[in-house]
Amino acid sequence: RHGVDYSRAGDAGLSRKGTSVHHRPPEESHYFLLCPGANIHLIDFLKQHPFESAKEKNMPIVIDSVNKSYGEGEGTAHVLKDVSCTIEDSEICVIIGASGSGKSTLLNCLGGLDPPDSGTIKAAATMRRRTRLVKRPRVLLCDEPTGALDYTTSKEMLELLERVNREHGVTVVIVSHNEAITAMAHRTITIRDGRIRGVSVQDAPEAASALTW
């Protein structure tokens, strides 16, 4: 079965309370979400819960004509407008945009926290096989993971995410307004006013340790 089963999003080991790492015990998920408000305890958590390398590759994440609105009538806010893009397996992808651009909403749609009004998100069947949540996630969804951190700790966080991607083949999707982070990404998706405004790909990203801002 293709796509994300949003009716089971609550059972997928994800919850959103606005801070740090949120997950629930059920074992049926390959998604792991880092929410706003991440701090030093998140870095400790990831260090203490090592990832197992994936034995199978996933298909790309394909986002096709996704729309998302909130409200009704004249008060309707169209947050995502016909968004289409692809995130390849085992790459670091940064979704960049200003506050209110729709980047966090797109991430929530990817994680199954907020279903799109229309359009589809497809992913490999391996993402839905029963597996331990923390031990073998295939995708890390990171919503402003450095937003509440100082410069030094932010660098440590990004280096850790880079290592998880490099050593274990985990696809890392980072939402940020910090342009400097795009230098470490294999793929950068720029979003503005709810629309994809550009996609760039680089084969040899800069090391996270070399980033400055």
Coordinates of N, CA and C in Angstrom, one line a residue:
R1 N 0.8 -1.2 0.0 CA 0.0 0.0 0.0 C 0.9 1.2 0.0
H2 N 0.6 2.2 -0.9 CA 1.4 3.3 -1.0 C 0.9 4.5 -0.1
G3 N 1.8 5.4 0.1 CA 1.5 6.6 0.8 C 1.4 6.4 2.3
V4 N 1.1 7.5 3.1 CA 1.0 7.4 4.5 C -0.4 7.2 4.9
D5 N -0.7 6.3 5.8 CA -2.0 6.0 6.3 C -2.3 7.0 7.5
Y6 N -2.9 8.1 7.2 CA -3.0 9.1 8.2 C -4.0 8.7 9.3
S7 N -4.9 7.8 9.0 CA -5.8 7.3 10.0 C -5.1 6.6 11.2
R8 N -3.9 6.2 10.9 CA -3.1 5.5 12.0 C -1.9 6.4 12.5
A9 N -2.0 7.7 12.1 CA -0.9 8.5 12.5 C -0.6 8.5 14.0
G10 N -1.7 8.4 14.8 CA -1.5 8.4 16.3 C -0.9 7.1 16.8
D11 N -0.9 6.1 16.0 CA -0.3 4.8 16.3 C 1.1 4.7 15.8
A12 N 1.6 5.7 15.0 CA 2.9 5.6 14.3 C 4.1 6.0 15.2
G13 N 3.8 6.2 16.5 CA 4.9 6.6 17.3 C 5.3 8.0 17.3
L14 N 4.3 8.9 16.9 CA 4.6 10.3 16.8 C 3.6 11.1 17.6
S15 N 4.0 12.2 18.2 CA 3.1 13.1 18.8 C 3.8 14.5 18.8
R16 N 2.9 15.5 19.0 CA 3.5 16.9 18.8 C 3.0 17.7 20.0
K17 N 4.0 18.0 20.9 CA 3.7 18.9 22.0 C 4.5 20.1 22.0
G18 N 5.2 20.4 20.9 CA 5.9 21.7 20.7 C 7.3 21.8 21.3
T19 N 7.9 20.7 21.8 CA 9.2 20.8 22.3 C 9.9 19.5 22.3
S20 N 11.2 19.5 22.0 CA 12.1 18.4 22.0 C 11.7 17.2 21.2
V21 N 12.0 16.0 21.7 CA 11.7 14.7 20.9 C 10.4 14.2 21.4
H22 N 9.5 13.8 20.5 CA 8.2 13.2 20.9 C 8.0 11.9 20.1
H23 N 7.8 10.8 20.9 CA 7.4 9.6 20.2 C 6.7 8.8 21.3
R24 N 5.9 7.8 20.8 CA 5.2 6.9 21.7 C 5.7 5.5 21.4
P25 N 5.5 4.5 22.3 CA 6.1 3.2 22.3 C 5.8 2.3 21.1
P26 N 4.7 2.4 20.4 CA 4.4 1.4 19.3 C 5.6 1.3 18.4
E27 N 5.8 0.1 17.9 CA 6.9 -0.2 17.1 C 6.8 0.0 15.6
E28 N 5.6 0.5 15.1 CA 5.3 0.5 13.7 C 5.6 1.9 13.1
S29 N 6.9 2.2 12.9 CA 7.2 3.5 12.3 C 8.6 3.5 11.9
H30 N 8.9 4.1 10.8 CA 10.3 4.4 10.3 C 10.6 5.9 10.4
Y31 N 9.6 6.7 10.9 CA 9.8 8.1 11.0 C 10.1 8.4 12.5
F32 N 11.0 9.4 12.6 CA 11.4 9.9 14.0 C 11.4 11.4 13.9
L33 N 10.7 12.1 14.7 CA 10.5 13.5 14.6 C 11.2 14.3 15.7
L34 N 12.0 15.3 15.2 CA 12.6 16.2 16.2 C 11.8 17.5 16.0
C35 N 11.2 17.9 17.1 CA 10.3 19.1 17.1 C 11.0 20.4 17.5
P36 N 10.3 21.5 17.4 CA 10.9 22.8 17.8 C 11.2 22.7 19.3
G37 N 12.2 23.5 19.7 CA 12.5 23.6 21.1 C 13.6 22.6 21.5
A38 N 14.2 22.0 20.5 CA 15.3 21.0 20.8 C 16.4 21.6 21.6
N39 N 17.0 20.8 22.5 CA 18.0 21.3 23.4 C 19.1 20.2 23.6
I40 N 20.0 20.5 24.5 CA 21.1 19.6 24.7 C 20.7 18.2 25.1
H41 N 19.5 18.1 25.7 CA 19.0 16.7 26.1 C 18.7 15.9 24.9
L42 N 18.3 16.5 23.8 CA 18.1 15.8 22.5 C 19.4 15.2 22.0
I43 N 20.4 16.0 22.1 CA 21.7 15.4 21.6 C 22.1 14.3 22.5
D44 N 22.0 14.4 23.8 CA 22.2 13.2 24.7 C 21.4 12.0 24.3
F45 N 20.1 12.3 24.0 CA 19.2 11.2 23.6 C 19.7 10.4 22.4
L46 N 20.1 11.2 21.4 CA 20.5 10.5 20.1 C 21.8 9.8 20.3
K47 N 22.7 10.3 21.2 CA 23.9 9.6 21.5 C 23.7 8.3 22.2
Q48 N 22.7 8.3 23.1 CA 22.4 7.1 23.9 C 21.6 6.1 23.2
H49 N 21.0 6.4 22.1 CA 20.1 5.5 21.3 C 20.7 5.4 19.9
P50 N 21.8 4.6 19.8 CA 22.4 4.4 18.5 C 21.5 3.8 17.4
F51 N 21.7 4.3 16.2 CA 20.9 3.8 15.1 C 21.5 2.5 14.5
E52 N 20.7 1.6 14.1 CA 21.2 0.4 13.4 C 21.1 0.8 11.9
S53 N 22.2 0.3 11.2 CA 22.2 0.6 9.7 C 21.1 -0.1 9.0
A54 N 20.5 0.5 8.0 CA 19.4 -0.1 7.3 C 19.9 -1.2 6.4
K55 N 19.2 -2.3 6.3 CA 19.6 -3.4 5.5 C 18.9 -3.3 4.1
E56 N 17.9 -2.4 4.0 CA 17.2 -2.3 2.7 C 17.1 -0.8 2.4
K57 N 17.2 -0.5 1.1 CA 17.0 0.9 0.7 C 15.6 1.2 0.5
N58 N 15.2 2.5 0.8 CA 13.8 2.9 0.5 C 13.7 3.5 -0.9
M59 N 12.5 3.6 -1.4 CA 12.3 4.4 -2.6 C 12.3 5.8 -2.1
P60 N 12.4 6.8 -3.1 CA 12.4 8.2 -2.7 C 11.0 8.5 -2.1
I61 N 11.0 9.6 -1.3 CA 9.8 10.2 -0.9 C 9.3 11.1 -1.9
V62 N 8.1 10.8 -2.5 CA 7.5 11.6 -3.6 C 6.4 12.4 -3.1
I63 N 6.5 13.7 -3.1 CA 5.4 14.6 -2.7 C 4.8 15.2 -4.0
D64 N 3.5 14.9 -4.2 CA 2.8 15.2 -5.5 C 1.6 16.0 -5.3
S65 N 1.7 17.3 -5.7 CA 0.5 18.2 -5.8 C -0.2 18.3 -4.4
V66 N 0.6 18.5 -3.4 CA 0.0 18.6 -2.0 C -0.5 20.0 -1.7
N67 N -1.7 20.0 -1.2 CA -2.4 21.3 -0.8 C -2.8 21.2 0.7
K68 N -2.7 22.3 1.4 CA -3.1 22.3 2.8 C -3.6 23.6 3.2
S69 N -4.9 23.7 3.7 CA -5.5 24.9 4.2 C -6.0 24.8 5.6
Y70 N -6.1 25.9 6.2 CA -6.7 26.0 7.6 C -7.8 27.0 7.6
G71 N -8.9 26.8 8.4 CA -9.9 27.8 8.4 C -11.0 27.5 7.3
E72 N -12.0 28.4 7.3 CA -13.1 28.2 6.4 C -13.5 29.6 5.9
G73 N -14.1 29.6 4.7 CA -14.7 30.8 4.1 C -13.6 31.8 3.9
E74 N -14.0 33.1 4.2 CA -13.0 34.2 3.9 C -11.8 34.1 4.8
G75 N -11.9 33.4 5.9 CA -10.8 33.3 6.8 C -9.8 32.1 6.4
T76 N -10.0 31.4 5.3 CA -9.2 30.3 4.9 C -7.8 30.8 4.6
A77 N -6.8 30.1 5.2 CA -5.4 30.3 5.0 C -4.8 29.2 4.2
H78 N -4.4 29.4 2.9 CA -3.9 28.4 2.1 C -2.4 28.3 2.3
V79 N -2.0 27.3 3.1 CA -0.6 27.2 3.6 C 0.3 26.5 2.6
L80 N -0.2 25.4 2.0 CA 0.6 24.7 1.0 C -0.2 24.7 -0.3
K81 N 0.5 25.1 -1.4 CA -0.3 25.3 -2.7 C 0.4 24.5 -3.8
D82 N -0.2 23.3 -4.1 CA 0.2 22.5 -5.2 C 1.7 22.2 -5.1
V83 N 2.2 21.7 -3.9 CA 3.6 21.4 -3.7 C 4.0 20.0 -4.2
S84 N 5.0 20.0 -5.0 CA 5.5 18.8 -5.6 C 7.0 18.8 -5.5
C85 N 7.6 17.7 -5.0 CA 9.1 17.6 -4.9 C 9.4 16.1 -4.6
T86 N 10.7 15.8 -4.7 CA 11.1 14.4 -4.4 C 12.3 14.5 -3.4
I87 N 12.3 13.7 -2.4 CA 13.5 13.6 -1.5 C 14.0 12.2 -1.7
E88 N 15.3 12.1 -2.1 CA 15.9 10.8 -2.4 C 16.3 10.1 -1.1
D89 N 16.4 8.7 -1.2 CA 16.8 7.9 -0.1 C 18.2 8.2 0.4
S90 N 18.4 8.2 1.7 CA 19.7 8.4 2.3 C 20.4 9.7 2.0
E91 N 19.6 10.8 1.8 CA 20.3 12.1 1.6 C 19.8 13.0 2.8
I92 N 20.6 14.1 2.9 CA 20.2 15.2 3.8 C 19.5 16.2 2.9
C93 N 18.3 16.5 3.3 CA 17.5 17.5 2.6 C 17.1 18.6 3.5
V94 N 17.4 19.8 3.1 CA 17.0 21.0 3.9 C 15.9 21.7 3.2
I95 N 14.8 21.9 3.9 CA 13.7 22.7 3.4 C 13.8 24.1 4.1
I96 N 14.1 25.1 3.2 CA 14.4 26.4 3.7 C 13.3 27.4 3.4
G97 N 13.1 28.3 4.3 CA 12.0 29.3 4.1 C 11.8 30.2 5.3
A98 N 11.3 31.3 5.1 CA 11.0 32.3 6.2 C 9.8 31.7 7.1
S99 N 9.6 32.4 8.2 CA 8.5 32.0 9.1 C 7.2 32.2 8.3
G100 N 6.3 31.2 8.4 CA 5.0 31.4 7.7 C 5.1 30.9 6.3
S101 N 6.2 30.4 5.8 CA 6.3 30.0 4.4 C 5.6 28.7 4.1
G102 N 5.3 27.9 5.1 CA 4.7 26.6 4.9 C 5.6 25.4 5.2
K103 N 6.9 25.7 5.5 CA 7.9 24.6 5.6 C 7.5 23.6 6.7
S104 N 7.1 24.1 7.9 CA 6.8 23.2 9.0 C 5.5 22.4 8.7
T105 N 4.6 23.0 8.1 CA 3.4 22.3 7.7 C 3.7 21.2 6.7
L106 N 4.6 21.4 5.8 CA 5.0 20.4 4.9 C 5.7 19.2 5.6
L107 N 6.5 19.5 6.6 CA 7.1 18.5 7.4 C 6.1 17.7 8.2
N108 N 5.1 18.4 8.7 CA 4.0 17.7 9.5 C 3.2 16.7 8.5
C109 N 3.0 17.1 7.3 CA 2.4 16.3 6.3 C 3.2 15.0 6.0
L110 N 4.5 15.2 5.9 CA 5.4 14.1 5.7 C 5.4 13.1 6.8
G111 N 5.3 13.6 8.1 CA 5.3 12.7 9.2 C 4.0 12.1 9.6
G112 N 2.9 12.6 8.9 CA 1.6 12.0 9.2 C 0.9 12.7 10.3
L113 N 1.5 13.8 10.8 CA 0.8 14.6 11.9 C -0.3 15.4 11.4
D114 N -0.3 15.8 10.2 CA -1.3 16.7 9.6 C -1.6 16.3 8.2
P115 N -2.7 15.6 7.9 CA -2.9 15.1 6.5 C -3.1 16.2 5.5
P116 N -2.6 16.1 4.3 CA -2.9 17.2 3.3 C -4.4 17.1 2.9
D117 N -4.9 18.3 2.4 CA -6.3 18.3 1.9 C -6.4 17.6 0.6
S118 N -5.3 17.6 -0.2 CA -5.3 16.9 -1.5 C -3.8 16.6 -1.9
G119 N -3.6 15.8 -2.8 CA -2.3 15.4 -3.2 C -1.8 14.1 -2.5
T120 N -0.7 13.6 -2.8 CA -0.2 12.4 -2.2 C 1.2 12.5 -1.8
I121 N 1.6 11.7 -0.8 CA 3.0 11.5 -0.3 C 3.1 9.9 -0.4
K122 N 4.0 9.5 -1.2 CA 4.3 8.1 -1.3 C 5.7 7.8 -0.7
A123 N 5.8 6.6 -0.1 CA 7.0 6.1 0.5 C 7.1 4.6 0.3
A124 N 8.3 4.1 0.5 CA 8.5 2.6 0.3 C 7.8 1.9 1.3
A125 N 7.4 0.6 1.0 CA 6.7 -0.2 1.9 C 7.5 -0.6 3.1
T126 N 8.8 -0.5 2.9 CA 9.7 -0.8 4.1 C 9.5 0.2 5.2
M127 N 9.0 1.3 4.9 CA 8.8 2.3 6.0 C 7.7 1.9 6.9
R128 N 6.9 1.0 6.5 CA 5.7 0.6 7.4 C 5.9 -0.8 7.9
R129 N 7.0 -1.4 7.8 CA 7.2 -2.7 8.4 C 7.4 -2.6 9.9
R130 N 7.0 -3.6 10.6 CA 7.2 -3.5 12.1 C 8.7 -3.5 12.4
T131 N 9.1 -2.5 13.2 CA 10.5 -2.4 13.6 C 10.6 -1.5 14.8
R132 N 11.6 -1.6 15.5 CA 11.8 -0.7 16.7 C 12.0 0.7 16.3
L133 N 11.2 1.6 16.9 CA 11.2 3.0 16.5 C 12.6 3.7 16.5
V134 N 13.2 3.7 17.7 CA 14.5 4.4 17.8 C 15.6 3.7 17.2
K135 N 15.6 2.3 17.3 CA 16.8 1.6 16.8 C 17.0 1.6 15.3
R136 N 15.9 1.7 14.5 CA 16.0 1.6 13.1 C 15.1 2.5 12.3
P137 N 15.1 3.8 12.6 CA 14.2 4.7 11.8 C 14.9 4.9 10.4
R138 N 14.1 5.1 9.4 CA 14.6 5.3 8.1 C 14.6 6.8 7.7
V139 N 13.8 7.6 8.4 CA 13.7 9.0 8.1 C 13.7 9.8 9.4
L140 N 14.5 10.8 9.5 CA 14.5 11.8 10.6 C 13.9 13.1 10.1
L141 N 12.8 13.5 10.7 CA 12.2 14.8 10.3 C 12.5 15.8 11.4
C142 N 13.2 16.8 11.0 CA 13.8 17.8 12.0 C 13.2 19.2 11.8
D143 N 12.4 19.6 12.7 CA 11.8 20.9 12.6 C 12.6 21.9 13.4
E144 N 13.4 22.8 12.8 CA 14.2 23.8 13.4 C 15.0 23.1 14.6
P145 N 15.8 22.1 14.3 CA 16.4 21.4 15.4 C 17.5 22.2 16.2
T146 N 17.9 23.3 15.6 CA 18.9 24.2 16.3 C 18.3 25.5 16.7
G147 N 17.0 25.6 16.6 CA 16.3 26.9 16.9 C 16.5 27.4 18.3
A148 N 16.6 26.5 19.3 CA 16.7 27.0 20.7 C 18.1 26.8 21.2
L149 N 19.1 26.5 20.3 CA 20.4 26.2 20.8 C 21.4 27.3 20.5
D150 N 22.5 27.4 21.3 CA 23.6 28.3 21.1 C 24.4 27.8 19.9
Y151 N 25.3 28.6 19.4 CA 26.1 28.3 18.2 C 26.8 27.0 18.3
T152 N 27.6 26.8 19.5 CA 28.4 25.6 19.6 C 27.5 24.4 19.7
T153 N 26.4 24.4 20.4 CA 25.5 23.2 20.5 C 24.8 23.0 19.2
S154 N 24.5 24.0 18.5 CA 23.9 23.9 17.2 C 24.8 23.1 16.2
K155 N 26.1 23.5 16.2 CA 27.0 22.8 15.4 C 27.1 21.3 15.8
E156 N 27.1 21.0 17.1 CA 27.2 19.6 17.6 C 25.9 18.8 17.1
M157 N 24.8 19.5 17.2 CA 23.6 18.9 16.7 C 23.6 18.5 15.2
L158 N 24.1 19.5 14.4 CA 24.2 19.2 12.9 C 25.2 18.2 12.6
E159 N 26.3 18.1 13.3 CA 27.3 17.1 13.1 C 26.8 15.7 13.4
L160 N 26.0 15.7 14.5 CA 25.4 14.4 14.9 C 24.4 13.9 13.8
L161 N 23.5 14.8 13.3 CA 22.6 14.4 12.2 C 23.4 14.0 11.0
E162 N 24.4 14.7 10.6 CA 25.3 14.3 9.5 C 25.9 12.9 9.7
R163 N 26.3 12.6 10.9 CA 26.9 11.3 11.1 C 25.8 10.2 11.0
V164 N 24.6 10.4 11.5 CA 23.6 9.5 11.4 C 23.3 9.2 9.9
N165 N 23.3 10.2 9.1 CA 23.0 10.1 7.7 C 24.2 9.3 7.0
R166 N 25.4 9.7 7.3 CA 26.6 9.1 6.7 C 26.8 7.6 7.1
E167 N 26.7 7.3 8.4 CA 27.1 6.0 8.8 C 25.9 5.0 8.8
H168 N 24.7 5.5 8.7 CA 23.5 4.6 8.8 C 22.5 4.7 7.6
G169 N 22.8 5.6 6.7 CA 22.0 5.8 5.6 C 20.6 6.3 5.9
V170 N 20.4 7.0 7.0 CA 19.1 7.5 7.4 C 18.9 8.8 6.6
T171 N 17.7 8.9 6.0 CA 17.3 10.1 5.3 C 17.0 11.2 6.3
V172 N 17.6 12.4 6.2 CA 17.4 13.4 7.2 C 16.8 14.6 6.5
V173 N 15.6 15.0 7.0 CA 14.9 16.2 6.4 C 14.9 17.3 7.5
I174 N 15.5 18.4 7.2 CA 15.7 19.5 8.1 C 14.9 20.7 7.6
V175 N 14.0 21.2 8.5 CA 13.3 22.5 8.2 C 14.0 23.6 8.9
S176 N 14.4 24.6 8.2 CA 15.1 25.7 8.9 C 14.9 27.0 8.1
H177 N 15.2 28.1 8.8 CA 15.3 29.4 8.2 C 16.7 29.9 8.1
N178 N 17.6 29.1 8.5 CA 19.1 29.4 8.5 C 19.7 28.9 7.2
E179 N 20.0 29.9 6.3 CA 20.5 29.6 5.0 C 21.9 28.8 5.1
A180 N 22.6 29.0 6.1 CA 24.0 28.4 6.2 C 23.9 26.9 6.3
I181 N 22.8 26.4 6.8 CA 22.6 24.9 6.9 C 22.5 24.2 5.6
T182 N 22.1 25.0 4.5 CA 21.9 24.4 3.2 C 23.3 23.9 2.6
A183 N 24.4 24.4 3.1 CA 25.7 24.0 2.6 C 26.0 22.5 2.9
M184 N 25.4 22.0 4.0 CA 25.6 20.6 4.3 C 24.6 19.6 3.7
A185 N 23.7 20.1 2.9 CA 22.6 19.3 2.3 C 22.9 18.8 1.0
H186 N 22.5 17.6 0.7 CA 22.5 17.0 -0.7 C 21.5 17.7 -1.5
R187 N 20.4 18.1 -0.9 CA 19.3 18.7 -1.6 C 18.7 19.8 -0.8
T188 N 18.5 21.0 -1.4 CA 17.8 22.1 -0.8 C 16.5 22.4 -1.5
I189 N 15.4 22.5 -0.7 CA 14.1 22.9 -1.3 C 13.8 24.2 -0.7
T190 N 13.6 25.2 -1.5 CA 13.2 26.5 -1.1 C 11.7 26.7 -1.2
I191 N 11.1 27.1 -0.1 CA 9.6 27.3 -0.1 C 9.3 28.7 0.3
R192 N 8.3 29.3 -0.4 CA 7.9 30.7 -0.1 C 6.4 30.8 -0.4
D193 N 5.7 31.4 0.5 CA 4.3 31.6 0.4 C 3.6 30.3 0.0
G194 N 4.0 29.2 0.6 CA 3.3 27.9 0.3 C 3.6 27.2 -1.0
R195 N 4.6 27.7 -1.7 CA 4.9 27.1 -3.0 C 6.4 26.8 -3.1
I196 N 6.8 25.7 -3.8 CA 8.2 25.4 -4.0 C 8.8 26.5 -5.0
R197 N 9.8 27.2 -4.6 CA 10.4 28.2 -5.4 C 11.7 27.8 -6.1
G198 N 12.3 26.7 -5.6 CA 13.5 26.2 -6.2 C 14.0 25.0 -5.5
V199 N 14.7 24.1 -6.3 CA 15.3 22.9 -5.7 C 16.8 22.9 -6.3
S200 N 17.7 22.7 -5.4 CA 19.1 22.6 -5.8 C 19.7 21.3 -5.2
V201 N 20.6 20.7 -6.0 CA 21.3 19.5 -5.5 C 22.8 19.6 -5.6
Q202 N 23.5 19.1 -4.6 CA 25.0 19.1 -4.7 C 25.5 17.7 -4.3
D203 N 26.4 17.2 -5.0 CA 27.0 15.9 -4.8 C 28.0 15.8 -3.7
A204 N 28.6 16.9 -3.4 CA 29.6 17.0 -2.3 C 29.3 18.1 -1.3
P205 N 28.4 17.9 -0.4 CA 28.0 18.9 0.5 C 29.2 19.2 1.5
E206 N 29.1 20.4 2.0 CA 30.2 20.8 3.0 C 29.9 20.1 4.3
A207 N 31.0 19.8 5.0 CA 30.9 19.2 6.3 C 30.2 20.1 7.3
A208 N 29.4 19.5 8.2 CA 28.7 20.4 9.1 C 29.7 21.1 10.1
S209 N 30.8 20.5 10.3 CA 31.8 21.1 11.2 C 32.4 22.4 10.6
A210 N 32.3 22.5 9.3 CA 32.8 23.7 8.6 C 31.8 24.9 8.4
L211 N 30.6 24.6 8.8 CA 29.6 25.7 8.7 C 29.8 26.8 9.6
T212 N 29.5 28.0 9.1 CA 29.6 29.2 10.0 C 28.4 30.1 9.7
W213 N 27.9 30.8 10.7 CA 26.8 31.8 10.4 C 26.9 32.9 11.5

